[in-house]
Amino acid sequence: MQQMNFAHCRHSPCPLVSLSPCRNWWAGARKLACPTLQLLLLFAAAQPARAAAPAPTVWEILPYRIQFMLVLAPEPELTPALRQRIEARVLERAERSVGSAWNLFIEPPPTELQAMALAPLRRLGIDDLPESLVESDFDKLLVAVVRLADGGYEIEARDYDLHARLASSPVLRVAPQRELLPDEVVEAVLLAFSPLARIDDVEEKQVTLKLRAGALPPIDPSISFTQPGDVFRAVRRFNDREGKLKKLMNIDWTYLVVERVDETDATCEMFSGLRSPLTGRSRGRDERLALLVRPTGGATQLELHSRMLGDDPKTARPLAGYAIYAHPAGSPETVLVGRTNGDGKLLVPSDATPVRILLVKHGGEPLARLPIMPGLEPVMQAEVADDDVRLVAEGIIVGIQERLVDLIARRQVTVVRIRARLEENKIDEAKALLEELRLMGRQEDYINEVRVQKQQAVSDDKRMQKKIDKLFDDTEQVIIRYLNTAEIEKLEREISAKEKELKGGK
């Protein structure tokens, strides 16, 4: 079968334009008058059935509609003729190496984007893009920027996925010579491209992804857009009846690490700080999506703050002095990263593995488990239970318990001394020791102290308040158990019996 290419230069007609507004792919496919896509569907249907590999759906054979824009810094050597050469090279490589998975359009960047993109692309988020680009019918916007640099030219490329509303990690390359710019721009674009996937199945920590255009592998076998070790981040998209974006929900602190790739599927292990972050299935207007992201080698500033009361951000306060430990995803070797400063901040550096699991502790108490890819985001904020009240309460309880242990020990010694006096028939000394035992520490005094402290240890966090209450309740039970009057009453009976015995003997 002849390879069919979907790459187009600017203003070329595209038979798939009518599909873009319709995000319900099956409904859109029935309305298409697209010979190319129909042929693909017929080809898929004609393939022999495989028990382990069902026929691909429209999602897996649907090409990406990509808008590519090249931004050149205003330098004399970066000429219009050079622009044409670079764009022609990108188009040629897309056709020859990628093939039918990309439906590529090359457009000149609008003035607004031209100005913004001259700054580092890592500062240009998808929310910063011109609305006309974000709300277009394209699936992706690929931006490449060429600037002058020491010793040559710097190329920066970034993939803005318009369907998932997520941006990939920027890619940086350097061309020492002007003549090498076309090829280096192509390499940067290929590296920046981030496959989109649909979250198809979730079983505990194992997640199966359906790769967009996964049934249309690149012509060049050396190109592999998804492979084991890659990381996806998840997002949930809610559409209206026309398939337009209604609401988007980023699933933070959740990463999917690819374990294996089988044609159109990728099997991943999920690392998340949330409970059941990927519930339900992708169907109809509710899409669970994942975009491949790559480590940048940078660092991320972690900011810890307490939980808000209601929706009032003023009630959240920075959490200082909280210990942050980390271990690589899939490894138990934990190291101390550091402690949050007075503003609740700590810089988390990158590691050999792209995903690190952060463990937040305070006073030895584990409070949160936060998977993170350092460098992917410059700043990440985490809402953690304010543990300061619990830590103060724990200090009070420890003080009470230490006094209690000392008191119990002294009581036991006195009990032994009383019984020794009884064996020696020294009744008066035994009675004096018994009175001393009564005055050592009354049960009701300790219980009252615990209850007063409990009333003062109040946390705004309900879950943390339960932990605090349990500390005081457990201590009260220990007091009731070890400071009861049963032992004193028993000694009184023993002394009385001894007195009767001695009187009877006389």
C-alpha atoms as one frame of an Amber mdcrd trajectory, in Angstrom:
protein
   0.000   0.000   0.000   1.367   3.397  -0.931   2.330   5.606   2.021  -0.054
   8.557   2.327   1.323  11.822   3.596  -0.656  14.492   5.390   1.915  17.282
   5.423   0.834  20.601   3.925   2.422  23.974   3.431   0.559  27.189   4.250
  -2.867  27.627   2.669  -2.956  24.048   1.325  -6.445  22.536   1.443  -6.923
  19.851   4.061  -9.580  17.186   3.670  -9.675  16.707   7.444 -10.548  20.297
   8.422 -14.165  19.373   8.981 -13.116  16.897  11.657 -11.429  19.372  13.995
 -14.511  20.937  15.616 -15.884  17.492  16.312 -14.050  15.905  19.214 -16.432
  12.979  19.265 -14.353  11.076  16.735 -16.835   8.312  15.942 -19.631  10.768
  15.294 -17.282  12.846  13.155 -16.071   9.843  11.175 -19.603   8.966  10.065
 -20.046  12.467   8.611 -16.726  12.620   6.761 -16.379  12.758   3.023 -12.628
  12.179   3.365 -11.329   9.549   0.920  -8.002   9.266   2.719  -9.477   8.580
   6.137 -12.085   6.238   4.633  -9.294   4.302   2.975  -7.468   4.065   6.295
 -10.610   2.772   7.961 -11.111   0.189   5.212  -7.470  -0.832   5.482  -7.812
  -1.329   9.231 -11.001  -3.321   8.802  -9.404  -5.549   6.146  -6.488  -6.640
   8.317  -6.564 -10.195   9.711  -7.997 -10.363  13.224  -5.451 -10.761  15.999
  -6.418 -12.154  19.356  -3.990  -9.932  21.251  -4.409  -6.795  19.148  -7.939
  -5.618  18.336  -8.531  -3.430  15.291  -7.533   0.188  15.963 -10.196   2.771
  16.601 -10.414   6.182  14.944  -8.312   7.631  17.788  -5.335   5.447  16.887
  -5.441   6.137  13.116  -6.310   9.831  13.278  -3.330  12.072  12.351  -2.347
  15.067  14.414  -3.315  18.386  12.850  -0.266  20.473  13.680   0.344  24.155
  13.121   4.071  24.909  12.937   5.408  28.443  13.458   9.005  29.544  13.141
  10.156  32.643  15.038  13.442  34.253  13.991  15.162  36.838  16.116  15.478
  40.243  14.377  19.056  39.724  13.228  20.468  40.543   9.758  21.710  36.994
   9.131  18.286  35.460   9.907  16.820  36.352   6.540  13.466  35.566   4.854
  15.342  33.235   2.512  16.661  31.308   5.529  13.132  31.088   6.892  11.957
  29.504   3.638  14.805  26.975   3.750  14.058  25.990   7.332  10.300  25.690
   6.737  10.866  23.639   3.583  13.219  21.341   5.496  10.709  20.853   8.338
   7.981  20.040   5.821  10.188  17.655   3.854  11.308  15.753   6.975   7.740
  15.525   8.263   6.702  13.859   4.993   9.760  11.640   4.595  10.408  10.608
   8.199   7.160  10.937  10.158   4.640  10.278   7.426   0.907  10.066   7.814
   0.834  10.598  11.606   1.371  14.343  11.092  -0.919  16.613   9.124   1.434
  19.595   9.197   0.597  23.221   8.362   3.315  25.877   8.261   2.130  29.386
   9.076   3.952  32.678   9.776   3.768  33.602  13.476   1.449  36.490  14.364
   3.130  39.651  15.600   2.006  39.010  19.178   3.568  35.538  19.272   6.712
  36.811  17.532   7.354  39.240  20.392   6.549  36.784  23.192   8.557  33.889
  21.771  11.827  35.847  21.701  11.963  35.342  25.471  12.705  31.770  26.659
   9.810  29.475  25.755   9.786  28.007  29.259   8.202  31.300  30.325   5.570
  31.072  27.602   2.806  28.843  28.909  -0.215  27.752  26.969  -2.316  30.341
  28.810   0.009  33.069  27.498  -0.599  32.233  23.841  -2.895  34.424  21.720
  -6.478  33.232  22.053  -6.811  32.855  18.281  -4.118  30.167  18.331  -5.400
  28.322  21.389  -9.002  28.222  20.132  -8.058  27.144  16.608  -9.078  23.826
  15.060  -5.559  22.433  15.304  -4.542  19.720  17.757  -1.080  21.114  18.380
   0.977  24.245  17.971   4.688  23.578  17.436   6.841  26.679  17.931  10.533
  26.887  17.056  12.639  29.954  17.870  16.078  30.773  16.456  18.278  33.254
  18.318  21.904  34.297  18.173  24.106  32.720  20.834  27.784  32.597  21.727
  29.502  30.479  19.140  26.522  30.083  16.851  22.759  29.922  17.002  20.357
  28.704  19.680  17.242  26.787  18.680  14.379  26.350  21.140  11.243  24.349
  20.344   8.107  23.593  22.320   4.932  21.602  21.714   1.664  23.224  22.857
  -1.065  20.593  22.874  -4.257  22.543  22.245  -6.582  19.639  22.950  -5.166
  18.755  26.378  -4.193  22.398  27.050  -0.758  21.275  28.183   2.714  22.288
  27.037   5.666  19.954  26.633   9.113  20.611  28.025  11.114  23.065  25.890
  13.971  21.603  23.846  17.234  23.501  23.329  19.777  22.842  20.599  22.768
  24.773  19.252  23.894  25.138  15.644  27.502  26.310  15.320  26.957  27.349
  11.699  24.131  29.069   9.840  24.047  26.321   7.201  23.173  23.746   9.878
  20.105  25.617  11.110  17.489  23.792   8.951  18.547  20.339  10.179  18.938
  21.463  13.796  15.471  23.047  13.783  14.038  19.763  12.471  15.748  17.799
  15.259  14.482  20.247  17.865  10.926  19.940  16.536  11.065  16.125  16.537
  12.383  16.117  20.113   9.820  18.662  21.292   6.839  16.774  19.852   4.871
  15.152  22.693   2.430  12.349  21.897  -1.076  12.615  23.288  -2.796   9.539
  24.694  -6.210   8.571  25.963  -6.346   6.891  29.364  -8.083   3.663  28.451
  -7.931   1.463  31.527  -6.882   1.826  35.163  -6.257  -1.125  37.493  -4.850
   0.090  40.789  -1.407   1.474  39.833  -1.329   0.104  36.279  -2.652   2.378
  33.539  -3.156   1.551  29.856  -2.872   4.399  27.349  -4.200   4.484  23.792
  -1.726   6.515  21.748  -3.125   9.093  19.347  -2.144   8.085  15.780  -0.482
   5.035  17.320  -1.467   2.896  14.331   0.465   5.262  12.038   4.100   4.627
  13.006   6.855   6.913  11.654   8.364   5.966   8.309  11.846   6.361   9.756
  12.330   3.367  12.118  14.868   5.350  14.155  12.097   7.713  15.303  10.198
   6.520  18.371   7.899   9.055  19.973   7.008   6.795  22.942   9.265   4.274
  24.654   9.771   2.658  28.094  10.874   5.136  30.728   8.906   8.016  29.236
   6.589   9.935  31.549   3.033  11.153  30.898   1.064  13.671  32.917  -2.718
  13.446  33.100  -5.547  15.883  32.499  -9.329  15.607  32.347 -11.218  17.445
  29.617 -14.968  18.056  29.689 -16.605  18.995  26.382 -19.914  20.554  25.455
 -22.321  19.043  22.929 -20.298  20.390  20.017 -17.041  18.957  21.325 -15.716
  22.345  22.435 -13.823  22.682  25.677 -16.138  23.292  28.610 -13.825  22.674
  31.548 -10.318  21.362  32.061  -9.026  19.711  35.219  -5.300  19.156  35.622
  -4.518  16.066  37.688  -1.609  17.302  39.785   0.952  15.170  41.622   0.260
  12.298  39.240   2.691  10.799  36.697   2.466   7.754  34.452   5.807   6.045
  33.782   5.826   3.882  30.647   6.800   0.254  31.251   6.208  -1.100  27.745
   4.782  -0.058  24.380   2.721  -2.485  22.292   1.837  -0.935  18.933  -0.996
   1.456  19.818  -0.920   0.896  23.600   1.428   2.006  26.351   1.340   0.285
  29.740   2.344   2.579  32.605   2.884   2.517  36.341   1.069   5.337  38.098
   2.672   7.393  40.841   0.254   9.768  42.530  -0.175  11.712  45.720  -3.962
  11.584  45.286  -6.499   8.899  46.052  -8.000   7.368  42.895  -7.020  10.268
  40.603  -8.102   8.488  37.388 -11.538   7.154  38.234 -14.097   6.436  35.521
 -13.550   5.911  31.797 -12.982   8.201  28.816 -16.296   8.391  27.028 -18.492
  10.967  25.363 -17.924  14.451  26.683 -15.539  13.382  29.437 -12.008  12.675
  28.182  -9.151  11.430  30.344  -5.980  12.382  28.514  -2.228  12.143  29.071
   0.621  14.064  27.434   4.225  12.927  27.329   6.574  15.224  29.246  10.349
  15.094  29.417  12.728  16.069  32.236  14.482  19.382  31.827  17.341  18.803
  34.247  16.258  21.828  36.260  14.761  22.274  39.702  11.295  23.030  41.059
  10.501  25.212  44.047   8.137  23.395  46.378   5.835  25.637  48.404   3.954
  24.140  51.351   0.969  25.885  52.874  -1.815  24.831  55.217  -5.269  23.946
  53.998  -7.623  26.829  53.379 -10.765  27.346  55.399 -13.517  27.204  52.822
 -12.365  29.060  49.712 -10.522  31.857  51.494  -6.829  31.804  50.465  -5.994
  34.203  53.296  -6.562  31.402  55.803  -3.693  29.340  54.319  -0.315  29.994
  55.882   3.201  28.859  54.893   4.483  25.773  56.684   8.038  26.340  57.885
  10.455  23.721  59.188   8.793  20.741  57.521  11.242  17.986  56.509  11.199
  16.889  52.856  12.563  13.442  52.025  12.744  11.973  48.518  13.296   8.688
  46.726  13.247   7.794  43.018  10.016   6.356  41.618  10.230   2.608  42.089
  13.114   2.729  44.604  12.911   2.767  48.431  16.235   4.591  48.980  15.166
   7.794  50.747  17.318  10.857  51.331  16.668  14.143  53.118  16.280  16.968
  50.588  15.975  19.661  53.256  13.497  21.618  55.351  11.128  24.341  54.234
  12.231  27.867  55.064  10.214  30.541  56.856   8.063  30.993  53.744   7.362
  27.263  53.462   9.643  26.937  50.393  12.316  24.437  49.374  14.141  23.966
  46.061  13.899  20.362  44.832  16.733  19.492  42.405  16.530  16.973  39.581
  17.764  13.409  39.960  18.974  10.580  37.728  15.384   9.368  37.437  12.823
  11.846  36.058  10.159  11.288  38.746  10.958  11.732  42.447   8.612  10.881
  45.309   8.634  13.537  48.023   7.686  12.596  51.577   6.620  15.480  53.802
   7.205  14.926  57.519   6.876  17.055  60.630   8.011  15.882  64.031   8.429
  12.407  62.548   4.807  12.348  61.420   4.312  11.570  57.673   1.897  14.128
  56.219   1.997  13.821  52.417   3.414  11.839  49.504   4.058  14.048  46.481
   5.412  12.662  43.176   7.212  15.401  41.245   9.248  15.854  38.069  11.783
  18.540  39.043  12.152  21.231  36.423   8.875  20.527  34.657   7.212  23.376
  36.549   9.200  26.241  38.122   6.930  26.280  41.181   4.545  23.710  42.649
   2.295  24.448  45.609   1.100  21.724  47.949  -1.716  22.003  50.443  -0.704
  20.035  53.535  -2.305  19.660  56.933  -0.984  22.199  59.454   0.867  19.946
  61.874   2.107  22.628  64.263  -0.815  22.269  66.683  -0.372  18.479  66.751
   3.347  18.872  67.386   2.687  21.220  70.333   0.062  18.807  71.648   2.514
  15.942  71.277   5.071  17.874  73.320   2.507  18.444  76.077   1.514  14.780
  76.053   5.165  13.669  76.223   5.667  15.907  79.267   2.598  14.464  80.998
   3.617  10.919  80.120   7.133  11.412  81.493   5.720  12.666  84.797   3.263
   9.805  84.765   5.997   7.189  84.285   7.998   8.683  87.145   4.900   8.730
  89.370   3.997   5.125  88.573   7.545   4.020  89.381   7.514   5.846  92.725
   4.108   4.364  93.552   5.341   0.837  92.868   8.388   1.375  95.085   6.131
   2.658  97.894   3.793  -0.331  97.510   6.750  -2.689  97.913   7.932  -0.775
 101.008   4.441  -0.954 102.601   4.254  -4.708 102.142   7.769  -5.068 103.544
   6.682  -3.157 106.664   3.665  -5.426 107.049   5.877  -8.510 106.933   7.939
  -6.909 109.697   4.723  -6.188 111.631   5.465  -2.442 111.549   1.863  -1.305
 111.169   2.408   2.374 111.974   5.174   2.731 109.380   2.991   0.929 106.817
   0.109   3.358 107.512   2.443   6.367 107.151   3.684   5.066 103.793   0.095
   4.442 102.681  -0.803   8.057 103.423   2.253   9.159 101.460   1.048   6.979
  98.573  -2.369   8.685  98.612  -0.759  12.121  98.264   1.643  11.223  95.470
  -0.709  12.091  92.597  -4.415  11.805  92.273  -6.013  10.321  89.208  -8.587
  13.116  88.896  -5.863  15.794  88.914  -4.077  14.250  85.958  -7.318  13.659
  84.040  -8.368  17.293  84.560  -4.967  18.477  83.294  -5.269  16.336  80.152
  -8.797  17.560  79.417  -7.851  21.241  79.857  -4.920  20.851  77.448  -7.154
  19.021  74.979  -9.599  21.923  74.910  -6.773  24.330  74.076  -5.254  22.172
  71.291  -7.579  23.179  68.462  -6.742  22.715  64.768  -8.672  24.099  61.807
  -8.036  20.821  59.994 -10.610  18.154  60.920  -8.325  15.240  60.106  -5.502
  16.717  62.149  -7.918  17.418  65.026  -8.793  13.708  65.129  -5.103  12.854
  65.566  -4.739  15.441  68.343  -7.834  14.186  70.158  -6.543  10.626  69.965
  -3.272  11.658  71.634  -5.130  13.080  74.635  -7.713  10.272  74.766  -5.006
   7.565  74.788  -3.149   9.370  77.563  -6.329   9.618  79.632  -6.843   5.868
  79.322  -3.302   5.258  80.582  -4.016   7.485  83.605  -7.253   5.644  84.369
  -5.464   2.302  84.118  -2.379   3.015  86.232  -3.571   5.671  88.686  -6.677
   3.930  89.911  -7.449   3.524  93.627  -7.732  -0.262  93.518  -4.139  -0.788
  94.687  -4.581   1.642  97.595  -7.842  -0.009  98.653  -6.157  -3.405  98.531
  -3.319  -2.179 100.753  -5.849  -0.749 103.205  -7.433  -4.201 103.483  -4.030
  -5.837 103.945  -3.089  -3.404 106.743  -6.459  -3.914 108.450  -6.097  -7.684
 108.267  -2.601  -7.495 109.688  -3.802  -5.363 112.580  -6.516  -7.887 113.423
  -4.000 -10.684 113.207  -1.613  -8.986 115.597  -4.398  -8.105 118.070  -5.705
 -11.633 117.995  -2.236 -12.964 118.691  -1.981 -10.859 121.862
